[in-house]
Each structure stands twice: as structure tokens, then as C-alpha cells.
Short mmCIF file of C-alpha atoms in Angstrom, two decimals:
data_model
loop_
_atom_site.label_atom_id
_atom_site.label_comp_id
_atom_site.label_asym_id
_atom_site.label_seq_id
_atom_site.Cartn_x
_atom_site.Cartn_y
_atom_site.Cartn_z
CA UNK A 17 0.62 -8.06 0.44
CA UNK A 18 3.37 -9.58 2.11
CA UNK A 19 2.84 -9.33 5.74
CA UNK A 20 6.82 -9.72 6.58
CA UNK A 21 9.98 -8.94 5.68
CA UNK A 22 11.15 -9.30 2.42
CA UNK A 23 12.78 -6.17 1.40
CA UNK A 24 14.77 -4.56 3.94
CA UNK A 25 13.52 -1.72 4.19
CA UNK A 26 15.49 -2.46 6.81
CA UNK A 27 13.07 -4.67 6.62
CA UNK A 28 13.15 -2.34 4.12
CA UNK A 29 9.91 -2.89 4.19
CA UNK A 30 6.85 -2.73 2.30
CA UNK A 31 7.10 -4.42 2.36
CA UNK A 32 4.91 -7.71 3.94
CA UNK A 33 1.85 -7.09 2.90
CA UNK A 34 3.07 -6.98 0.06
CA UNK A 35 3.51 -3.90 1.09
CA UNK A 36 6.39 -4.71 1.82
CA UNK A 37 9.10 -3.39 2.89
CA UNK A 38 12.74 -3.56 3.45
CA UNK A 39 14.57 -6.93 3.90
CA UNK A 40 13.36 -10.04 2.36
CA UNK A 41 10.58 -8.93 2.46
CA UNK A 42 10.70 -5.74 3.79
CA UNK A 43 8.40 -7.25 1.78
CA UNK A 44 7.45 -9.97 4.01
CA UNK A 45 8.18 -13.39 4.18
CA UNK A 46 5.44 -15.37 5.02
CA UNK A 47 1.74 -15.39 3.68
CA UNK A 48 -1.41 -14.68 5.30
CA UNK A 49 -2.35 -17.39 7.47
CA UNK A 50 0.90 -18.83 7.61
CA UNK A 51 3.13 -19.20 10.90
CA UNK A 52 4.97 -16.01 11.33
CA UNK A 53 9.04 -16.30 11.20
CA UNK A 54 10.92 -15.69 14.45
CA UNK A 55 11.45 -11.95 15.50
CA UNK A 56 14.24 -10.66 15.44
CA UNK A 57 15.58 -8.86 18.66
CA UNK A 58 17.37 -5.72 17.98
CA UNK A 59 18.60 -3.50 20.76
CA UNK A 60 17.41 -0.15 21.05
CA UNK A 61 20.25 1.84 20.02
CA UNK A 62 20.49 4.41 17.48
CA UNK A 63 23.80 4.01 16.19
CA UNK A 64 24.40 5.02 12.17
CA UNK A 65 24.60 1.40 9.91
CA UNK A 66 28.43 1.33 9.89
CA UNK A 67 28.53 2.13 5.85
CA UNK A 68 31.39 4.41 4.82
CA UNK A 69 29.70 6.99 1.88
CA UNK A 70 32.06 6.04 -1.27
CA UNK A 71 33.99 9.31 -2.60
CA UNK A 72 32.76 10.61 -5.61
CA UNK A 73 35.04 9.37 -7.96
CA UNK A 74 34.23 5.81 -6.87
CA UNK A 75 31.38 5.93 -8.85
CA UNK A 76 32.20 4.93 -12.47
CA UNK A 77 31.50 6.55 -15.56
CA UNK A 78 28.21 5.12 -16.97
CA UNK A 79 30.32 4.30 -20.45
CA UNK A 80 28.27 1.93 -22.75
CA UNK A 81 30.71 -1.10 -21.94
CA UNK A 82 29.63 -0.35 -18.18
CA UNK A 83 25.68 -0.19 -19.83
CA UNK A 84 26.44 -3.60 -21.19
CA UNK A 85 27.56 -4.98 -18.17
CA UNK A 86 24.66 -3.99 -16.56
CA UNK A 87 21.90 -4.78 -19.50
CA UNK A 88 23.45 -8.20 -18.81
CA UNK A 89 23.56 -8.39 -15.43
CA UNK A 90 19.71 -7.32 -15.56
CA UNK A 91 18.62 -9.59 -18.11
CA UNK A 92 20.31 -12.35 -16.37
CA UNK A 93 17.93 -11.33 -12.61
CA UNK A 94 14.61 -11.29 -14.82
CA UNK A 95 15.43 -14.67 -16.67
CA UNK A 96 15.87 -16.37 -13.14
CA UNK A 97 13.27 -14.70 -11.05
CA UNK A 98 10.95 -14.72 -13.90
CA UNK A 99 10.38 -11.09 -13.93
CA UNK A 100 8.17 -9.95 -16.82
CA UNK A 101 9.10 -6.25 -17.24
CA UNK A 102 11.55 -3.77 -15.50
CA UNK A 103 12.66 0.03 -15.78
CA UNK A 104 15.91 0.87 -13.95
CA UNK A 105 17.30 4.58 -13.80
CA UNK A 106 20.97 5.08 -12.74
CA UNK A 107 22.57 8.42 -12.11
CA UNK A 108 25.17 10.22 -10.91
CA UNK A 109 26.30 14.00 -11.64
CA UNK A 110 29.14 14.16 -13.77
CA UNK A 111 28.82 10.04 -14.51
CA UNK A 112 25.93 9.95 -16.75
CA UNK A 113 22.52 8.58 -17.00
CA UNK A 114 21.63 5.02 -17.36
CA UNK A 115 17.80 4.48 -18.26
CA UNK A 116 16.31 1.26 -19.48
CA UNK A 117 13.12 -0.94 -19.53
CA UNK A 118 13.43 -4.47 -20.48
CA UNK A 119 10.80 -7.14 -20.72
CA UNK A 120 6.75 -6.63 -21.47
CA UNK A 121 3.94 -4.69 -19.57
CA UNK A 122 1.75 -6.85 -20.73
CA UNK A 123 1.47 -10.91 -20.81
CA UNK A 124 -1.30 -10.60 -22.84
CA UNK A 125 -0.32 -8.34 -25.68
CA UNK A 126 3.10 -8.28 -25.59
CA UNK A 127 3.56 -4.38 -24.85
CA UNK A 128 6.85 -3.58 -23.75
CA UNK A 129 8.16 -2.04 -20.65
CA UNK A 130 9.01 2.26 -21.24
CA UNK A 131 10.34 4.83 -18.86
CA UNK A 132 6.88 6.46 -18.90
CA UNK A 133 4.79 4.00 -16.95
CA UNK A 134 3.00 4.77 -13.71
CA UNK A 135 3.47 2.08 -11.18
CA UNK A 136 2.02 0.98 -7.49
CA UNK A 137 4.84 1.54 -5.44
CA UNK A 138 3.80 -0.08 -1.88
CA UNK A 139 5.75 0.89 0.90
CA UNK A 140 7.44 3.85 -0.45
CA UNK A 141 4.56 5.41 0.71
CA UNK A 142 5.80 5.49 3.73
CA UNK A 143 8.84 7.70 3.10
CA UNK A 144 5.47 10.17 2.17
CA UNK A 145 3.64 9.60 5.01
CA UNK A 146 6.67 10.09 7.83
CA UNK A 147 7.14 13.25 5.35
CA UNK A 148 4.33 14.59 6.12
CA UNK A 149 4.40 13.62 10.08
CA UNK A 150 7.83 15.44 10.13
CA UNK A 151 6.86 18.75 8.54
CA UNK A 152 4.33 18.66 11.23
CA UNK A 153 6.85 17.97 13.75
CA UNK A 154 8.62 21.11 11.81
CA UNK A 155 5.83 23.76 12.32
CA UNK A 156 5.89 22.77 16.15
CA UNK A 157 2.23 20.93 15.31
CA UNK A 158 3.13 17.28 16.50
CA UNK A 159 6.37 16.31 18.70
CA UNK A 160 8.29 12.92 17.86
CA UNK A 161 7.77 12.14 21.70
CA UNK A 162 4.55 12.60 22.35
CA UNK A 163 2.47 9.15 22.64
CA UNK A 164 -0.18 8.38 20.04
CA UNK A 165 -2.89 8.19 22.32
CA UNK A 166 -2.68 11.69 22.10
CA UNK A 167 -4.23 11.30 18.84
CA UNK A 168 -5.44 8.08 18.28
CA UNK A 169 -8.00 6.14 21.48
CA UNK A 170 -7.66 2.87 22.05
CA UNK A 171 -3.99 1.65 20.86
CA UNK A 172 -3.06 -0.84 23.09
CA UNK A 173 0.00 0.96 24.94
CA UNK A 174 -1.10 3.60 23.53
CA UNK A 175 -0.10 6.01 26.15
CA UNK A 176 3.33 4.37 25.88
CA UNK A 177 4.13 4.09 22.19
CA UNK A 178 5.47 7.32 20.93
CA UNK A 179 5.29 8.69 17.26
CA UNK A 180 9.05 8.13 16.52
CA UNK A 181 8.16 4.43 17.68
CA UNK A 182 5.83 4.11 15.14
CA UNK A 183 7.77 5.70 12.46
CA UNK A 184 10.99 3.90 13.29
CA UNK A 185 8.97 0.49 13.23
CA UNK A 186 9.75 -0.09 17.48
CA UNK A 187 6.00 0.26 18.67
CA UNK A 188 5.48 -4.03 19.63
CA UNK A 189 2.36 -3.78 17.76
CA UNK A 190 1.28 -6.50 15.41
CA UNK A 191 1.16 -5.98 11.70
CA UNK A 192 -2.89 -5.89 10.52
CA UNK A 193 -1.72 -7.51 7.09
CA UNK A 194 -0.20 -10.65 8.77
CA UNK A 195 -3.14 -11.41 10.56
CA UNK A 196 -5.34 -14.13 8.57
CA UNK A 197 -8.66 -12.87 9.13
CA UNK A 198 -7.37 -9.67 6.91
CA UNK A 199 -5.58 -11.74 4.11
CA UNK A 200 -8.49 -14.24 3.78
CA UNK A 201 -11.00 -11.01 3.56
CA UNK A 202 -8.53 -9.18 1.14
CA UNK A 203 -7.93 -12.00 -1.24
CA UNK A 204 -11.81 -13.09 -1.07
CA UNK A 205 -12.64 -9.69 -2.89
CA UNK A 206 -9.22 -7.67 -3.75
CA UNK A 207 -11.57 -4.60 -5.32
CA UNK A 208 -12.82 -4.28 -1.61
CA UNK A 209 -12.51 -0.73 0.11
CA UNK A 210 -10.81 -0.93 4.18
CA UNK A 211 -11.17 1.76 5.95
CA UNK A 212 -7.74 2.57 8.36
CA UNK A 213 -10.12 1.33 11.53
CA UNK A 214 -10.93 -1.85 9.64
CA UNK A 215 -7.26 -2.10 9.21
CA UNK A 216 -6.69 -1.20 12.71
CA UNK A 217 -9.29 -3.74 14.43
CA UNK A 218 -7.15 -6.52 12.38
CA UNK A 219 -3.91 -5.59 14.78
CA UNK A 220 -5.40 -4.85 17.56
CA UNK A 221 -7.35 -8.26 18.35
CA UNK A 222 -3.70 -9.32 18.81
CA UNK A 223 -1.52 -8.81 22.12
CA UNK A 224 1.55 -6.64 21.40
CA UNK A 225 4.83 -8.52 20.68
CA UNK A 226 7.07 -6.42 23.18
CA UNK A 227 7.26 -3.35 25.50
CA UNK A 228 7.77 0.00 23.11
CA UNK A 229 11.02 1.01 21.78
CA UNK A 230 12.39 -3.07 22.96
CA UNK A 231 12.84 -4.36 19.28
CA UNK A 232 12.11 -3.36 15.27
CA UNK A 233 9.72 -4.94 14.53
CA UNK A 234 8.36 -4.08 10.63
CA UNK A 235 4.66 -3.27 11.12
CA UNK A 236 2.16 -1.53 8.14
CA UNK A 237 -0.19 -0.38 11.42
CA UNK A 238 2.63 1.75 12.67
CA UNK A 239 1.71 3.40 9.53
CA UNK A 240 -1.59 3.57 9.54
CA UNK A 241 -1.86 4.93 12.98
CA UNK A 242 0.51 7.59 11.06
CA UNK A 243 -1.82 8.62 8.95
CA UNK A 244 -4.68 9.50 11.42
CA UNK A 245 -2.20 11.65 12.91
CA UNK A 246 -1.51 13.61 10.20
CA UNK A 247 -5.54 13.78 9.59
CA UNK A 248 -6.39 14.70 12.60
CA UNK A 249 -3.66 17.26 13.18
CA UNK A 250 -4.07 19.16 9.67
CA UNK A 251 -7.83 18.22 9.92
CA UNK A 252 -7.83 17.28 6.17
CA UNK A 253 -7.90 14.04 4.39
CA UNK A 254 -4.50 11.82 4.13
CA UNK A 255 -4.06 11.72 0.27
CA UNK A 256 -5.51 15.72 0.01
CA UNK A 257 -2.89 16.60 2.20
CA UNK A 258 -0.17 14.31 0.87
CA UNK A 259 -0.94 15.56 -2.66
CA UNK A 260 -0.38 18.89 -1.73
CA UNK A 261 2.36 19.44 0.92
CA UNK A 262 4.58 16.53 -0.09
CA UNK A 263 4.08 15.22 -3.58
CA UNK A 264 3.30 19.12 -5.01
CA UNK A 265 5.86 20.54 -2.55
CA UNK A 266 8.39 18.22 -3.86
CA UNK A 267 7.76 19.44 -7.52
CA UNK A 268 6.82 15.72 -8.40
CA UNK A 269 4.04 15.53 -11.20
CA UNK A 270 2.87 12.01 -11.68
CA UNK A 271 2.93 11.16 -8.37
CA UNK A 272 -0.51 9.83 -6.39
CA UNK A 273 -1.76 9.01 -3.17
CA UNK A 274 -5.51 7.77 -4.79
CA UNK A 275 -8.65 7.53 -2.67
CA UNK A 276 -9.85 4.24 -4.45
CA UNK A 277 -8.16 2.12 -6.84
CA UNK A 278 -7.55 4.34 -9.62
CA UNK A 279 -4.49 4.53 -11.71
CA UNK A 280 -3.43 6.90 -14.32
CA UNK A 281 -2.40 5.04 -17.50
CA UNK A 282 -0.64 4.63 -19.23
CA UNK A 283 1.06 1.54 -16.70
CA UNK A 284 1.85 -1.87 -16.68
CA UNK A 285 0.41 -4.83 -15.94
CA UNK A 286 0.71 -6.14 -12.45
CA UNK A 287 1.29 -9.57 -11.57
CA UNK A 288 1.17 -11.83 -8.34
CA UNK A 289 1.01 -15.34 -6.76
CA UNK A 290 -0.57 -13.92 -3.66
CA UNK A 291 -3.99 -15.06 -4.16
CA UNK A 292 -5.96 -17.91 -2.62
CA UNK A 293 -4.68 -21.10 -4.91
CA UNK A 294 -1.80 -19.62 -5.65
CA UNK A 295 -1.79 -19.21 -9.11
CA UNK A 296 -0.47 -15.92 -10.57
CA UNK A 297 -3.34 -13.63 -11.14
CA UNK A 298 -3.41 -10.07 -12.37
CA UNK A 299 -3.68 -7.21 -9.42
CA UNK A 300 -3.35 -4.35 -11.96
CA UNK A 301 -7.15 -2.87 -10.45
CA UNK A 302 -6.49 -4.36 -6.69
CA UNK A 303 -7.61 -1.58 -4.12
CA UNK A 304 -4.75 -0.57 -2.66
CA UNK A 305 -6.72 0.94 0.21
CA UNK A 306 -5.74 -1.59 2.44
CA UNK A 307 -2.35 -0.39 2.73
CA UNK A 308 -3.35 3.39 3.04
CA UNK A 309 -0.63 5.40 4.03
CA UNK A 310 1.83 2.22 4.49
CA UNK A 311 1.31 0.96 0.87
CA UNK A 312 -1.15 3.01 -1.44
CA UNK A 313 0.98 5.41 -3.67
CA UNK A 314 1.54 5.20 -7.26
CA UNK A 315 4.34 7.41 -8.94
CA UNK A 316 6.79 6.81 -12.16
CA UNK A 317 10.47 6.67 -12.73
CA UNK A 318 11.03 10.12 -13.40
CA UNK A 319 9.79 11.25 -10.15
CA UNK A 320 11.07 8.84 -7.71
CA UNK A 321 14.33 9.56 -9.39
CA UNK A 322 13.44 13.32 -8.22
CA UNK A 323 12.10 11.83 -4.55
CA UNK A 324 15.02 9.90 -3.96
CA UNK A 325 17.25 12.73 -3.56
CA UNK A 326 14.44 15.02 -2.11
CA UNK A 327 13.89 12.20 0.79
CA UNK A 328 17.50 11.45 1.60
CA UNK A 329 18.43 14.64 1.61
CA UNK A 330 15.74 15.89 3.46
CA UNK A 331 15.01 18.88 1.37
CA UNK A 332 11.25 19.57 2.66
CA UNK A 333 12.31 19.40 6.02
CA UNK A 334 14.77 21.16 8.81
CA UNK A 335 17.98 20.08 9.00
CA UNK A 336 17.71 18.96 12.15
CA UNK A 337 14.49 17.02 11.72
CA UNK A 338 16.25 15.01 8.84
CA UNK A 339 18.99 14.27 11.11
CA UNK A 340 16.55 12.71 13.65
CA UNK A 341 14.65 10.77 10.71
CA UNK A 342 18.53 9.55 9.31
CA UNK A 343 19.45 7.81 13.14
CA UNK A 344 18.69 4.67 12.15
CA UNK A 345 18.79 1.25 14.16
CA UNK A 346 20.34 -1.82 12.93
CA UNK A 347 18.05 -4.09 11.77
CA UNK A 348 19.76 -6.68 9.41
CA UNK A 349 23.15 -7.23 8.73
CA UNK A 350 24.77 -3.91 6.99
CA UNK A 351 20.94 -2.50 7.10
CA UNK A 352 19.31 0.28 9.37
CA UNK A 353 15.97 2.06 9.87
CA UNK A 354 15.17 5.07 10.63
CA UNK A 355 12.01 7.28 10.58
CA UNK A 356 10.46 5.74 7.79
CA UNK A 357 14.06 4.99 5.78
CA UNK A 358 16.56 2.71 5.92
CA UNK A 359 20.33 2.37 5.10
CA UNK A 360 21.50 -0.51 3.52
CA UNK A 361 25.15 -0.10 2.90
CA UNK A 362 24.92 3.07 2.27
CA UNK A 363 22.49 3.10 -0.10
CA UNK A 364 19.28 5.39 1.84
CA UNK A 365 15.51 5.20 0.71
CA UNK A 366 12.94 2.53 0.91
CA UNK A 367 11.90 -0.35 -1.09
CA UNK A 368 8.17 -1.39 -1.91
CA UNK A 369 5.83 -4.37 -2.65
CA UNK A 370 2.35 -5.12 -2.90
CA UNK A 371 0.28 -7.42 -5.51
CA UNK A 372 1.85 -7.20 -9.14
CA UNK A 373 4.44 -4.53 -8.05
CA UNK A 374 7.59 -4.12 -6.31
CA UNK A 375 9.98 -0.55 -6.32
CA UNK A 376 13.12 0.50 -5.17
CA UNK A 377 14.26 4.21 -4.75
CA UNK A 378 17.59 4.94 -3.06
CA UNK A 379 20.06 7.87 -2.87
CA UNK A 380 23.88 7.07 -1.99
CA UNK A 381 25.22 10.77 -0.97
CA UNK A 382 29.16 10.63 -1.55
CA UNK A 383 28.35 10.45 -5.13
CA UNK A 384 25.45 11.58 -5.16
CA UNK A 385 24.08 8.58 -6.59
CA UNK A 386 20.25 7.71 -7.69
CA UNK A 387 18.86 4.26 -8.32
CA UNK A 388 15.03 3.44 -8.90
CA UNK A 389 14.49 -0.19 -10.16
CA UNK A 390 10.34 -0.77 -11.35
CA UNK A 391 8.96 -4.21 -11.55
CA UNK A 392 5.54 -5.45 -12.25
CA UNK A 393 5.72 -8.39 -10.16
CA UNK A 394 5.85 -9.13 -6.46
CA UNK A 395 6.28 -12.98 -6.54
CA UNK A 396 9.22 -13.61 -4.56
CA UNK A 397 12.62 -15.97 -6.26
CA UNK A 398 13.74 -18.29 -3.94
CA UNK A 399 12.96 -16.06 -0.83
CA UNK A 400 13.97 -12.87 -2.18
CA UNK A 401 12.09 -10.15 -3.16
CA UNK A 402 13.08 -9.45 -7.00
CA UNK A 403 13.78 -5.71 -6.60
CA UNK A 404 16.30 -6.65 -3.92
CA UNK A 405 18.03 -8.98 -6.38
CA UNK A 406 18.44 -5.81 -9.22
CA UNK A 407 19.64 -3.68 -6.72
CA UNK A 408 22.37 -6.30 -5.59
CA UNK A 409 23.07 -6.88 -9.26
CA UNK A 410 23.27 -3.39 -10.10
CA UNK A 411 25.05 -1.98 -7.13
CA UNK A 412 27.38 -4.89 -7.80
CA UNK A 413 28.91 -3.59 -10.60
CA UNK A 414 28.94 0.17 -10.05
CA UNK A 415 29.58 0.50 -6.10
CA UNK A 416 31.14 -2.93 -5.59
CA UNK A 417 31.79 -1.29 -1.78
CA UNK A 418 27.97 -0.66 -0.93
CA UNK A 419 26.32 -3.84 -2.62
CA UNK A 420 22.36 -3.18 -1.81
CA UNK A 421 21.87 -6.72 -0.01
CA UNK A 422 18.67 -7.52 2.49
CA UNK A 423 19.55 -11.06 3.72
CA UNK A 424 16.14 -13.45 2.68
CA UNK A 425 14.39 -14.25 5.29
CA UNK A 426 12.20 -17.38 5.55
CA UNK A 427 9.23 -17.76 3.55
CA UNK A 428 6.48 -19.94 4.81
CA UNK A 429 4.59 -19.65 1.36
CA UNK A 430 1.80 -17.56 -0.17
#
């Protein structure tokens, strides 16, 4: 659970927490417990990412000499990072389809990596959640404006912070999962249930970092404050709702927000150096309750593949509600976020992370481009976050003009 940013989500996010999220850590960059890295300040403007869309016939045709060049250029990420198994997915119409798994599921048996296998996907669940908040926000139910103390009592600024603060990760308040009272109680007992006030006491012992709408600041409570929106709006449970008017409105079948820490097999093994020596352990049956509806989801490749064009397009919502969620603020150098999405160099979707998993799904619309890269690891190379590295390695090749790249950020350790 990387509580910073290590995948650039813009941070890209998921990241921290592991549910990390964009940058280099979007996933995080520092472990529970550890000094937190220097915020960033980032003036509230929302100004597109300056990333020129590519014209279709940019993208190359995915010959086999191009799948060779990128076998290799895969092969060469998971030899240096370590990476035991990964499924990438590369598409474009009228380019052809690139599908692969390399590597093992399994450490123990030796069962390879397939295109079939569920996986935890961390802070894409977010792109689910702000879903959901903006089909509200469609059916005149919530308003983007409105504060969340509307919904929520007792958020500090509460009658200040608005939801598009929270969804565009400019609210000032601290992230639960980088506080070290949570990560010490998580890693104690990973099979532990939180509840999203548990989660929510964790941030709010904290003063906020800055004034609403002064900075991004990547933050899972954002998300979890989200959530009880949506649940207390609709009046039904998170993941019922989820399940139903995103994930089966989106025509997505192996796709779960779970209420404990179930998960559909067939999937890989998950593995992780965020644990309290610091010696990779297996997080396959973690509870991914603690990161609720900024971490929680599982899904496979064949329906993020689906969701990354759904989300980016904005296909379950109005157009002009998409537009609003697509504003995005820089955040990192040739990265943006928006409501719950971010742009990095052109490249729009999210990135996710949390124990034994990391995920990226993005959409590039001149070409009309899908990538989703599947890892069962989250233990970072160097200060990277691995899926960041196949993305860069990938995007390298085929859109040498929008190279997926969320600068590292420091890591204190894990």
C-alpha cells in the first residue's frame, strides 16, 4: 500500500498505498512510518497537459518484427525489476492486436502467466468510483460544487472542500494510508476488515496540508469520502451499486468491486516487500478493504481493455460531464489529473498498485490506441513503480512521441 506517489496517476496514483497511483508512485514513494517526501506545489489551473494526440497513422502496424521488438523490450523490464509474471494487451483499429503474458503466476509451482487471469487492480478503482459520482452528477443527484459536508459530518474543511476537490486530488487532506498508525495496524494482520470510518479517523487525526483547491495533492481519503457519497446519495452499498451501474453498465464481465477479500480464480500470485521486515511475502488473500473505493477492484485484461476506452471516452456519461472530468491539472512533468484520470503524454487512464499487484489501463484517442500492462508485483525498481517502466518501454517503441513516463519520486523505503 504505497502511501505516495509512485505511479503518476498523475500521481497517477494508486497508487501509495500501494494503492497507488499515478507517478512514482502514483503508487507512492515512501512506506508507512517513513518521513513523507516534499509536496509538490501545483497551481490551481486547469489547463489540458500540453500532449498533441498522434494522427492515426502514427501508430505502427503491430507486424511480428514490431512484436519482437517489444517481447524484447518486455523481457528486458522484468529481468531488471525482477518482475515475476506480466500480461500486456496492445491495440489499435486497423493496426492489430498484440497480447502476451510472460513470466510465472506462481513462485511456487511454476504456473505461467495467461491472458485469462483476474488481478487486484488498486487504484483503478478510482476511475469506477468518480464513475459512479459523475453519473450522479448526470441525473442532477449530486453537483461537482457542492461541499462534502453536505454528505459526509465532520471533514475537517469540510464545508470548504468540494466534490471535484476530492475527485481531482486538491482537497489538503492527508492520505489515511500514509499515516503509521494505519500501516503498522494493516501489516500486523493484512486479512483484517477497515471499515471507510476506520479509514477516515486515520486522516483525520492529521491537520490538513493546505487550503482546498491550493495544490494536488494524491490522497486515497479523497476517495473514500467518494464513496460515502455515492452510498448515501443512491442509498445502496458501494460495490452493489458499482457492480451494477458501472461495471454491468459498461458490459464488463469479470470485473469486481468485492465486499471482503475474495477473488475469483483462476489469478496469479501476488507478491510484495511491503510487510514489516521487509521480506517479500505473498498478498494474494490481503483484504483489500482498506482501500475501498480508492483501491479494492479486481478485473482481467479483457475488460480493462474494454474500460479503457469506455473511461476515456466517457461513454457512460454526458458529454459534457466527461469534458469536466478530462480538465486536468498539471501535476508532473508532461502528466495531468483530472477527475479521477490523468494524462500522461497523451496517454489517458489510471495506473494501480497495492500488495502483490500493480495495473495500467490507458486509452491514447488519435489512434485510438489501448494499452493494459498486468503485473503481480508491487515492489518498486530503483524508485519506480514496474508498470510505469512497461509502459515507458512499450510506448517507446510504438508512440515514440507520447512515451508514458511518471518521473520517480523519492522513496524513503518500505
Amino acid at each position: 500500500m504505497r502511501t505516495h506517489w509512485r505511479s503518476a496517476a498523475v500521481a497517477a496514483v494508486a497508487l501509495g498505498l500501494a494503492v497507488s497511483p499515478v507517478g512514482a508512485g502514483a503508487g507512492a514513494a515512501y512506506a508507512w512510518g517513513a518521513a513523507a517526501p516534499a509536496r509538490q506545489a501545483v497551481p490551481a489551473v486547469t489547463v489540458p497537459v500540453p500532449a498533441p494526440t498522434p494522427a492515426a497513422g502514427e501508430f505502427p502496424q503491430l507486424t511480428p518484427a514490431v512484436a519482437r521488438e517489444l517481447d524484447t523490450a518486455i523481457r528486458k523490464v522484468m529481468t531488471e525489476a525482477k518482475v515475476p509474471g506480466v500480461i500486456v494487451a496492445l491495440s489499435a483499429p486497423g493496426k492489430g492486436t498484440y497480447v502476451r503474458s510472460f513470466g510465472v503466476a506462481d513462485k511456487s509451482t511454476g504456473m505461467p502467466m495467461s491472458p485469462g487471469l483476474n488481478t487486484r487492480i488498486g487504484s483503478e478503482t478510482k476511475t469506477f468510483t468518480v464513475t459512479a459520482l459523475l453519473q450522479l452528477v448526470d441525473e442532477g443527484k449530486v453537483a461537482l460544487d457542492d461541499p462534502i459536508g453536505t454528505y459526509v459530518d465532520g471533514v475537517p474543511n469540510g464545508d470548504r472542500i468540494t466534490l471535484r476537490e476530492l475527485a481531482g486530488m486538491r482537497s489538503g487532506l492527508f492520505n489515511y494510508s500514509a499515516d503509521e498508525d494505519f500501516g503498522k495496524a494493516f501489516l500486523a494482520d493484512p486479512s483484517r476488515p477497515f471499515t471507510p470510518q476506520q479509514l477516515l479517523a486515520y486522516s483525520f487525526k492529521h491537520p490538513v496540508l493546505f487550503e482546498p483547491d491550493a495544490k494536488f495533492d494524491y490522497s486515497n481519503t479523497n476517495l473514500i469520502l467518494l464513496g460515502l457519497v455515492v452510498e448515501k446519495v443512491t442509498g445502496q452499498r458501494l460495490d452493489d451499486y458499482i457492480n451494477r451501474e458501472v461495471v454491468a453498465a459498461a458490459g464488463l464481465k469479470h470485473t469486481l468491486f468485492p465486499v471482503g477479500a475474495e477473488f475469483p480464480a483462476p489469478h496469479a500470485q501476488g507478491y510484495t516487500d511491503q510487510t514489516l521486515s521487509g521480506k517479500t511475502a505473498n498478498a494474494t488473500d490481503w483484504n483489500p478493504s482498506w482501500g475501498w473505493a480508492a483501491g479494492a477492484m479486481i478485473s482481467n485484461l479483457s475488460d480493462l481493455r474494454s474500460w479503457a476506452k469506455t473511461v476515456a471516452t466517457g461513454t457512460l456519461l454526458k458529454p459534457a460531464t466527461q469534458a469536466e472530468r478530462l480538465k486536468v491539472v498539471p501535476s508532473l512533468p508532461g502528466a495531468g489529473y483530472g477527475l479521477g484520470i490523468f494524462n500522461v503524454q497523451g496517454w489517458i487512464g489510471h495506473n494501480g498498485s497495492l500488495p502483490g499487484y500493480q495495473s495500467l489501463t490507458v486509452y491514447l484517442p488519435g489512434p485510438q490506441a489501448t494499452l493494459v500492462v498486468l503485473l503481480n508485483t508491487d515492489t518498486d525498481y530503483r524508485g519506480s513503480e514496474p508498470s510505469t517502466l512497461f509502459g515507458q518501454a512499450i510506448t517507446r517503441i510504438v508512440t515514440p512521441d507520447h512515451v508514458f513516463t511518471l518521473p520517480a519520486q523519492p522513496v524513503t523505503g518500505h
